[in-house]
Coordinates of N, CA, C and O in Angstrom, one line a residue:
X199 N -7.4 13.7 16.9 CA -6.5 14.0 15.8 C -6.3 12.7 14.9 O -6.4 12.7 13.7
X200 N -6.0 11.7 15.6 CA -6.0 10.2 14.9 C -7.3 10.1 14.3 O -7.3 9.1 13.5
X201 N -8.8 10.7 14.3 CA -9.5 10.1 13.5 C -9.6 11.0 12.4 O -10.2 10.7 11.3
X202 N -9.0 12.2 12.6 CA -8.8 13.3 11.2 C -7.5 13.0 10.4 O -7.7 12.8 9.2
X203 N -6.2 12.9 10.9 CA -5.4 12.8 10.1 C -5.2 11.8 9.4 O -4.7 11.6 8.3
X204 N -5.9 10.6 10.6 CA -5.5 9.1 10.1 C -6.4 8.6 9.3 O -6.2 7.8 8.4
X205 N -7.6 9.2 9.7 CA -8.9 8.2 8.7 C -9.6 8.5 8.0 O -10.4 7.8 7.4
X206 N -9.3 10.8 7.9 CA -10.4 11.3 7.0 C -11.5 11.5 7.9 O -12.4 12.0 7.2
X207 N -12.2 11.3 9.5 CA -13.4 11.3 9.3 C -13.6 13.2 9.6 O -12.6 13.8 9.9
X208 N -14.5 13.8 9.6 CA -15.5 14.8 10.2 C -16.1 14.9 11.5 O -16.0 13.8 12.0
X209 N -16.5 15.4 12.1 CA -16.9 15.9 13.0 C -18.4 14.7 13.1 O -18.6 13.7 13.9
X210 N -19.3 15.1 12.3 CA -20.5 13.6 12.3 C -20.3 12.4 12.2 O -21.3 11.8 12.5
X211 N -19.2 11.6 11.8 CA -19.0 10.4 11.6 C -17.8 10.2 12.7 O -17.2 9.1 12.6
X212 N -17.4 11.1 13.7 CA -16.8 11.0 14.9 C -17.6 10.8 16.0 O -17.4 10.1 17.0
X213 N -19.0 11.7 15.9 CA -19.5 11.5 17.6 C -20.2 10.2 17.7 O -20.1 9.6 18.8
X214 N -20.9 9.5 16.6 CA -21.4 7.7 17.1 C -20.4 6.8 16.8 O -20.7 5.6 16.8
X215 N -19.2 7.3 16.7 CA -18.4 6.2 17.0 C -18.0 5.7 17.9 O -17.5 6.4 18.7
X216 N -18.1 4.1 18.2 CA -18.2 3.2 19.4 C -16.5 2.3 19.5 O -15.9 2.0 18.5
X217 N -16.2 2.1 20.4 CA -14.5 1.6 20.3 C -14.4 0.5 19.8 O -13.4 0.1 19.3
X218 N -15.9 -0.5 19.7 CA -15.5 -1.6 18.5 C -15.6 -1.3 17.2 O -15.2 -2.1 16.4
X219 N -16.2 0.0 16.8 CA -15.6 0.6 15.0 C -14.4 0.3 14.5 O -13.9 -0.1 13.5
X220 N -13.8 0.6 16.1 CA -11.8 0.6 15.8 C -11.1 -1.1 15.9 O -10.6 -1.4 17.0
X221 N -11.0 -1.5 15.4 CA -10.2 -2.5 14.9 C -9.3 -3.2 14.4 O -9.3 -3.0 13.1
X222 N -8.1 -4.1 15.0 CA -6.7 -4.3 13.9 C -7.3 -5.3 12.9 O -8.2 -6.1 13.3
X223 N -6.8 -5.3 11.8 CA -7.1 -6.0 10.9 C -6.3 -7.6 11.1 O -5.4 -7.6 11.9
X224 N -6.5 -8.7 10.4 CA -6.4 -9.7 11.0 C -4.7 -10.3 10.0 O -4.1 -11.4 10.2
X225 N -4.5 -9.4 9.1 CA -3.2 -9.4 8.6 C -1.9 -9.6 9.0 O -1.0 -10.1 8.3
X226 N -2.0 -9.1 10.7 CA -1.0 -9.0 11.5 C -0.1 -7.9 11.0 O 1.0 -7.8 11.7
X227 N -0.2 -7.1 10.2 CA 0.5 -6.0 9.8 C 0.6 -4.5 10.4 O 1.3 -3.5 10.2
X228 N -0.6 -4.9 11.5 CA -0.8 -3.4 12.8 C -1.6 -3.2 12.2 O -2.2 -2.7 13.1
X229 N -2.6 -3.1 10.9 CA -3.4 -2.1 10.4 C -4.3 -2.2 11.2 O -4.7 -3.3 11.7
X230 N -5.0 -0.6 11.5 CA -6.5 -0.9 11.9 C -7.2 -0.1 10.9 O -6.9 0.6 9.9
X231 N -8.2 -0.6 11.3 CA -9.2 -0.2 10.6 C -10.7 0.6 11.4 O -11.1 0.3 12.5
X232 N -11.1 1.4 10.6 CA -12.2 2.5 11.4 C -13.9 1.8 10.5 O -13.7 1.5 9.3
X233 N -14.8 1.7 10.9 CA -16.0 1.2 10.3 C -16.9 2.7 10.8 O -17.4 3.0 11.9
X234 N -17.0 3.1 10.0 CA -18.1 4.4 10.4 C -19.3 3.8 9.6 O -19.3 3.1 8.6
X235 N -20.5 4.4 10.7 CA -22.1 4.7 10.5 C -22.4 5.2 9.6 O -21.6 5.7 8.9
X236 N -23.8 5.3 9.2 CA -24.3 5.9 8.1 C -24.6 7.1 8.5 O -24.9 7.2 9.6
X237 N -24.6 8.4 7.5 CA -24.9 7.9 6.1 C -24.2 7.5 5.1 O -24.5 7.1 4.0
X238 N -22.4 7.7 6.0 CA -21.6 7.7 4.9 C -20.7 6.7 5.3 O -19.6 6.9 5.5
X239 N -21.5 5.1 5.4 CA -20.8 4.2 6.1 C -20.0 3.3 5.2 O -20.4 2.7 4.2
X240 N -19.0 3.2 5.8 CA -17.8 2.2 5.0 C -16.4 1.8 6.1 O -16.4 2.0 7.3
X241 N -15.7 1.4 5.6 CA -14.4 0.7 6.5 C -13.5 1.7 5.7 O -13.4 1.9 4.5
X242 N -12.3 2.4 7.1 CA -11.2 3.0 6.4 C -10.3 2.7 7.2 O -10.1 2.9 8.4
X243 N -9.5 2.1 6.3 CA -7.5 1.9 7.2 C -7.2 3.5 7.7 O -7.6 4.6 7.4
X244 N -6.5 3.1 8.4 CA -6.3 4.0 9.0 C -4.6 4.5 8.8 O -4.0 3.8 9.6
X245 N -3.9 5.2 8.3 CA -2.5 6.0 8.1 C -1.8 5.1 8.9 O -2.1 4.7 10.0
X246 N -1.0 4.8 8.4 CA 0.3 4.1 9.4 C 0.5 4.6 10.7 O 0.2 4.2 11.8
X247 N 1.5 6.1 10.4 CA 1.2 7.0 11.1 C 0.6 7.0 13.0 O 1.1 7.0 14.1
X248 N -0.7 6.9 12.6 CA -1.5 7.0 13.6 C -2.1 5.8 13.7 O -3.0 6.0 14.5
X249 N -2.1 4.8 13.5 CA -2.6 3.2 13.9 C -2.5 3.1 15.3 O -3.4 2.8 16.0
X250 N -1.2 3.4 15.6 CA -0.5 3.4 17.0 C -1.7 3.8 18.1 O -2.4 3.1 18.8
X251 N -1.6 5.0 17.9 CA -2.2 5.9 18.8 C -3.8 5.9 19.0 O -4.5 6.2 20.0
X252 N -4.5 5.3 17.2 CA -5.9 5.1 17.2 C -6.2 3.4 18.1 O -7.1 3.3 19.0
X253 N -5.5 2.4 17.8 CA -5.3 1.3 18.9 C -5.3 1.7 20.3 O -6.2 1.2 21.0
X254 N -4.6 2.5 20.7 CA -4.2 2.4 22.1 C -5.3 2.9 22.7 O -5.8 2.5 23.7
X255 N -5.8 4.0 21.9 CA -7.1 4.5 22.4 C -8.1 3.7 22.6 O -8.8 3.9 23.6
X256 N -8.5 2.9 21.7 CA -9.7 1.8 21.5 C -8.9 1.0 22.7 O -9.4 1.1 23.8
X257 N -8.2 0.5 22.6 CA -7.9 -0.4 23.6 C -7.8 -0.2 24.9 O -7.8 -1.2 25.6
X258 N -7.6 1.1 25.5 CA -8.1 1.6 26.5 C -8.9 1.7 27.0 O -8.9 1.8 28.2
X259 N -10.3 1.7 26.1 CA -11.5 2.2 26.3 C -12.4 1.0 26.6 O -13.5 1.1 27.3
X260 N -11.7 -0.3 25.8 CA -12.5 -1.5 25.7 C -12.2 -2.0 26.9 O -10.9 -2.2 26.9
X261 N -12.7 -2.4 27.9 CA -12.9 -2.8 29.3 C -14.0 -3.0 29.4 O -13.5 -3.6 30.3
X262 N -14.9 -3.1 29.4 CA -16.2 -3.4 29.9 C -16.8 -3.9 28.8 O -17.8 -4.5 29.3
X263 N -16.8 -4.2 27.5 CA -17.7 -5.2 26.5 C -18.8 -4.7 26.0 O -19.4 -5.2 25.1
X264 N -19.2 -2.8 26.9 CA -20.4 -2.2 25.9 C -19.6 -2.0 25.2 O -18.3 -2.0 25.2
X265 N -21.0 -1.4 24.0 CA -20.7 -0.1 23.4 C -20.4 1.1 23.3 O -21.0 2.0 22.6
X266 N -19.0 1.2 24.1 CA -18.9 2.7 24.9 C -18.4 3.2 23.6 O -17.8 2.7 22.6
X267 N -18.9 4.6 23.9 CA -18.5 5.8 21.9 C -17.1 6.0 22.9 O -16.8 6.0 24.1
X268 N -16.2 6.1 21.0 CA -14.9 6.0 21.2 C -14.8 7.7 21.9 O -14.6 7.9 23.1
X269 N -15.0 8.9 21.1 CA -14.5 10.1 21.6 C -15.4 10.1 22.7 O -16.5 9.7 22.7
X270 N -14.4 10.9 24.0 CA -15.3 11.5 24.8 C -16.6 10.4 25.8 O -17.6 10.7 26.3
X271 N -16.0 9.5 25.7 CA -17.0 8.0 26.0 C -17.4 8.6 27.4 O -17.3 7.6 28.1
X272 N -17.7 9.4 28.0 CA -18.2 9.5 29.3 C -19.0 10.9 29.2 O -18.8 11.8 30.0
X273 N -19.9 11.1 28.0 CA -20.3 12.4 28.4 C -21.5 11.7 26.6 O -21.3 11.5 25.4
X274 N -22.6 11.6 27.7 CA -23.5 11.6 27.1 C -25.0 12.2 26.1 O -26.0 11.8 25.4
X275 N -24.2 13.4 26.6 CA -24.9 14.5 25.6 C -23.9 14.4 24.5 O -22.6 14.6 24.6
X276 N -24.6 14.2 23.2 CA -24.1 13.8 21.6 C -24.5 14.8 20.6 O -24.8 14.4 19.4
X277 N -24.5 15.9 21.1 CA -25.0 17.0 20.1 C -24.0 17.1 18.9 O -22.9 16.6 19.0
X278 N -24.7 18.2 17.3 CA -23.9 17.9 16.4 C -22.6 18.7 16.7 O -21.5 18.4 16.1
X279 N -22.7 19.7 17.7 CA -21.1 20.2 18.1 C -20.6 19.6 19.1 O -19.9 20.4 19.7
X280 N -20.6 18.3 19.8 CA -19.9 17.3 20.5 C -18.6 17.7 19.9 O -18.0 18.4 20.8
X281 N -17.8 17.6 18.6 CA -16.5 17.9 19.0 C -16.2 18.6 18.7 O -15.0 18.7 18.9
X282 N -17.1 20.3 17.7 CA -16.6 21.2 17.8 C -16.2 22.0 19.2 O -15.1 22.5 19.5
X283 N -17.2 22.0 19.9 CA -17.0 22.4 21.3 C -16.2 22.0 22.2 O -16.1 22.8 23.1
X284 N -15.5 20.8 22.2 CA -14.5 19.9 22.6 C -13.2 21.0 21.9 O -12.4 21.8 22.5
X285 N -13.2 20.7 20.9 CA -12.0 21.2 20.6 C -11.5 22.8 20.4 O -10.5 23.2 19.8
X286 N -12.7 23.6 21.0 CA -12.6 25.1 20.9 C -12.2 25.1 22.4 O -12.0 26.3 22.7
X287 N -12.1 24.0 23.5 CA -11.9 24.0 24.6 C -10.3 24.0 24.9 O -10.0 24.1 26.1
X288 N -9.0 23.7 23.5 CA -8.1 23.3 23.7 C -7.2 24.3 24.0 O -7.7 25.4 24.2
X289 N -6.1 24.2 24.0 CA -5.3 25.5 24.3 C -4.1 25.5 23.5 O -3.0 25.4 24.1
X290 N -4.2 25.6 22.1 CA -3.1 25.3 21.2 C -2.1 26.3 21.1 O -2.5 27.5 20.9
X291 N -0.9 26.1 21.1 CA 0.0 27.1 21.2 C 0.0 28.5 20.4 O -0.2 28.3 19.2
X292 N 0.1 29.4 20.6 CA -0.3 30.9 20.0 C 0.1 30.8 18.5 O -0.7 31.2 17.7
X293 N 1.3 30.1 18.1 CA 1.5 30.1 16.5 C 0.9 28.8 15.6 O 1.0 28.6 14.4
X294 N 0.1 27.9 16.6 CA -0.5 27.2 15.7 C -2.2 27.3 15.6 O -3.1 27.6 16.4
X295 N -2.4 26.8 13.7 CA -3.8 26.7 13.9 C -4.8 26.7 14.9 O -4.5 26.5 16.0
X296 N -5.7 26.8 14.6 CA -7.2 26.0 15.7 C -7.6 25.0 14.9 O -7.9 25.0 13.7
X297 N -7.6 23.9 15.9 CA -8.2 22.2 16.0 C -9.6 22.7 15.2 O -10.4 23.5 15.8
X298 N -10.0 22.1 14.0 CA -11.1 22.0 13.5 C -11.0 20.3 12.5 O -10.2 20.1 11.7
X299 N -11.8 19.5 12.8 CA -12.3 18.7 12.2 C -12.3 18.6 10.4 O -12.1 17.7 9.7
X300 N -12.4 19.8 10.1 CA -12.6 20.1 8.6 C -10.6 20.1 8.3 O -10.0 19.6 7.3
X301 N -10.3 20.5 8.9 CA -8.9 20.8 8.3 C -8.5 19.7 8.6 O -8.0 19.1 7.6
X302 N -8.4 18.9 9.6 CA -7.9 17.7 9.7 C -7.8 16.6 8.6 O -6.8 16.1 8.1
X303 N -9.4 16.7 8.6 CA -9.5 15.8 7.4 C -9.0 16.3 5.7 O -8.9 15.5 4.8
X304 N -8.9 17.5 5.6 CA -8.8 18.0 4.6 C -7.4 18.0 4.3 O -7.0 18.1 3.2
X305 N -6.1 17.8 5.9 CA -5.1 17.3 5.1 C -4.8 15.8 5.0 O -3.8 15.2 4.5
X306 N -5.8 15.4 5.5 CA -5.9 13.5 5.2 C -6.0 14.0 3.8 O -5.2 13.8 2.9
X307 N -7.0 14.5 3.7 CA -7.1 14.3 1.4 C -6.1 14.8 1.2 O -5.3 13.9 1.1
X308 N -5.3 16.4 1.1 CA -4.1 16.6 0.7 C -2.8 15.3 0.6 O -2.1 14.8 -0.3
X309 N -3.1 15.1 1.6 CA -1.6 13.6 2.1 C -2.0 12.8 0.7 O -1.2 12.9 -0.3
X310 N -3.4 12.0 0.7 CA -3.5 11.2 -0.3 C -3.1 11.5 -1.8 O -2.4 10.9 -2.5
X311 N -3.9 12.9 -2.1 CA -3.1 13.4 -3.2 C -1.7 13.4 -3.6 O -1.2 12.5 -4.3
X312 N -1.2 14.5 -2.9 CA 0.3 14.4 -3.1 C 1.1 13.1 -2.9 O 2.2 13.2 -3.3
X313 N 0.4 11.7 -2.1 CA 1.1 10.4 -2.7 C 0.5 9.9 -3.5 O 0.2 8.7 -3.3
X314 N 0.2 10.2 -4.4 CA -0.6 9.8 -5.8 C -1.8 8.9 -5.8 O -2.3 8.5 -6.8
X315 N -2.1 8.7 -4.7 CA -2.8 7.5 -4.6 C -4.0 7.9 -5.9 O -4.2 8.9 -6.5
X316 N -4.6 6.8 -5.9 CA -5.8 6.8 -7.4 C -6.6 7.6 -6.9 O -6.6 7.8 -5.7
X317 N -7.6 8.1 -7.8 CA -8.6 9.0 -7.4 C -10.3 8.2 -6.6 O -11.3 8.6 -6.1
X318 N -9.5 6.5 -7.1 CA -11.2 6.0 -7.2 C -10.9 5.2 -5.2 O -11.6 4.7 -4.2
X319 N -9.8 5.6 -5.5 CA -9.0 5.3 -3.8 C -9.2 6.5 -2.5 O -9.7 6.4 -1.3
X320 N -8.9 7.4 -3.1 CA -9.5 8.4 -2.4 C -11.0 8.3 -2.2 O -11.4 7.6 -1.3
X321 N -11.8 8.8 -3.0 CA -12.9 8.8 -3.3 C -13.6 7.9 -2.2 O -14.3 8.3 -1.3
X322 N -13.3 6.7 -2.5 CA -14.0 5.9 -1.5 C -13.5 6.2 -0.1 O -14.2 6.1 0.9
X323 N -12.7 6.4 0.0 CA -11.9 6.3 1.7 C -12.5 7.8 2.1 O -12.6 8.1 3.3
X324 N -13.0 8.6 1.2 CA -13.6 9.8 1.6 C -15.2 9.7 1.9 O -15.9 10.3 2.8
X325 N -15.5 8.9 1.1 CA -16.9 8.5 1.7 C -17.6 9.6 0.7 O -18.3 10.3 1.3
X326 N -17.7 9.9 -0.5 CA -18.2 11.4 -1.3 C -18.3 10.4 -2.5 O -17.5 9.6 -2.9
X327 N -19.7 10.8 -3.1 CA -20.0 10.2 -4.5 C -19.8 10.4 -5.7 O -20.0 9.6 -6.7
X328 N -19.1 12.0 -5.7 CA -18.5 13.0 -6.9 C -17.3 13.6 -6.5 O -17.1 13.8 -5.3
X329 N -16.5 14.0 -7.3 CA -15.5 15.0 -7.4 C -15.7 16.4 -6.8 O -14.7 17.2 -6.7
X330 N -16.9 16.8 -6.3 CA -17.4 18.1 -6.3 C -16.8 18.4 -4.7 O -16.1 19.3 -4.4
X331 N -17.1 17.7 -4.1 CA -16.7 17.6 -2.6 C -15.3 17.5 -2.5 O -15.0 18.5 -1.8
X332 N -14.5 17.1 -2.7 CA -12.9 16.9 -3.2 C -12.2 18.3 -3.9 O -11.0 18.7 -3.7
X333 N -13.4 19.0 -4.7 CA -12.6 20.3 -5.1 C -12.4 21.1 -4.5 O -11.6 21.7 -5.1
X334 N -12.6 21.9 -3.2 CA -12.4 22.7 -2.2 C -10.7 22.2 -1.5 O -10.2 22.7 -0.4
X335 N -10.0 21.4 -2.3 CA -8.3 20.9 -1.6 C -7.4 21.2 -2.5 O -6.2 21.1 -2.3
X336 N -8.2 21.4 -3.5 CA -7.2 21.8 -4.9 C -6.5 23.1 -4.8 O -5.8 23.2 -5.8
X337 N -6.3 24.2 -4.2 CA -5.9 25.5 -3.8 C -4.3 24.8 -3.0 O -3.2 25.3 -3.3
X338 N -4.5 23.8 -2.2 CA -3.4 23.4 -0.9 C -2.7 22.1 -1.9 O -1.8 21.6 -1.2
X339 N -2.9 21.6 -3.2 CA -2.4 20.7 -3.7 C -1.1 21.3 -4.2 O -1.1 22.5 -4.8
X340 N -0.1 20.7 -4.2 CA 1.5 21.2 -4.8 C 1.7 20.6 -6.1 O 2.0 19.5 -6.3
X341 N 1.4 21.6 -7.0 CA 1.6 22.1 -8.4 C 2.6 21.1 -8.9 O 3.5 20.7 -8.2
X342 N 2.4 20.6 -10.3 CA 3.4 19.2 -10.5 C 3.9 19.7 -11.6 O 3.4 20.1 -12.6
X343 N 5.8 19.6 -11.0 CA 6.3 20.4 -12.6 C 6.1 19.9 -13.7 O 5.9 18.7 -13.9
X344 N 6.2 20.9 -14.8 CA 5.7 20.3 -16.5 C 6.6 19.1 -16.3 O 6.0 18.1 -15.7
X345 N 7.9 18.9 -16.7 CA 8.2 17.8 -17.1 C 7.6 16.7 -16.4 O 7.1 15.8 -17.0
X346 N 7.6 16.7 -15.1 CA 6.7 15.2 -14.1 C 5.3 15.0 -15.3 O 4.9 14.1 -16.0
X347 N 4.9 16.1 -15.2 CA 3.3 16.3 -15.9 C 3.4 15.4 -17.3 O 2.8 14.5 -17.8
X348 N 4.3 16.1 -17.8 CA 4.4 15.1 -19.4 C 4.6 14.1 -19.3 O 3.7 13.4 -19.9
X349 N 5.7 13.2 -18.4 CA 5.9 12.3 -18.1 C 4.4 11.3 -17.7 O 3.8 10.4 -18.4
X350 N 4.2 11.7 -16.8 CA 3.1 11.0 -16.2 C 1.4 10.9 -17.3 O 0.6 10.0 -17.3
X351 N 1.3 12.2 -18.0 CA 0.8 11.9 -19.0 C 0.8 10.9 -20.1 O -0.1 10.1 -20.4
X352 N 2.0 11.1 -20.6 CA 2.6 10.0 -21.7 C 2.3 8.6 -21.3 O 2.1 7.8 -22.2
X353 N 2.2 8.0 -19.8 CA 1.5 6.7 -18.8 C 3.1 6.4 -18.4 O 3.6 5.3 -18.3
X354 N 3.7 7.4 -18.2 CA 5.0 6.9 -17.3 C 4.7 7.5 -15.7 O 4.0 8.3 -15.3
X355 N 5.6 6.7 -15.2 CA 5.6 6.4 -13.5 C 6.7 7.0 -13.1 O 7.0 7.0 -11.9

């Protein structure tokens, strides 16, 4: 859940991840930070939020000095449903969702939206080269009343 809610990633840019991806940043501020593979490789802070919990994990994991993959680090079949299958195995309470990867990340983008962050901020932290990919969240975004709208138009904050 920490690598959907906290960092945006998917289901593919979760199974080769290795526990040294996961990293605090040297700030001293708690941040970590996530380094995903290609194809859509870049470094993503990780939500305040969940830093906690994405640390603890990596740090758990890091005992031995390989390269052990962070999810699931003991199970060496890496197929592209590694965590769909994983998480169709869970037993979520009758009134909530089902654990999918896509929604996770999809309210990582939601989150960013609705705190305004820039678009060229998102964008990158999403790892997507166009807008096109991003339009499938516009349905779940909360509508900004006229006056905010004018406001923020006109270049006020």
């Amino acid at each position: 859940m920490a690598l959907g809610l906290g960092v945006g990633l998917d289901s593919p840019e979760v199974i080769p991840l290795r526990v040294h991806d996961v990293r605090r940043t040297s700030s001293g501020s708690g941040s970590v930070v996530v380094a995903t593979r290609a194809p859509r490789k870049r470094e993503i802070l990780c939500r305040r939020s969940w830093e906690g919990v994405l640390a603890a994990a990596a740090d758990r994991l890091d005992t031995t000095g390989t390269a052990q993959y962070l999810f699931r680090p003991n199970c060496f079949s890496r197929g592209t449903n590694t965590v769909t299958n994983f998480l169709d195995r869970t037993k979520p309470s009758p009134d909530a969702p089902r654990l999918v990867m896509g929604r996770l990340r999809s309210t990582w983008l939601v989150e960013l939206f609705e705190e305004r962050l820039p678009i060229t901020v998102i964008v990158a932290a999403a790892g997507v080269d166009t807008l096109h990919g991003l339009s499938r969240i516009l349905p779940f975004l909360n509508p900004v009343p006229a006056d905010e709208a004018a406001r923020l138009l006109r270049g006020g904050r």
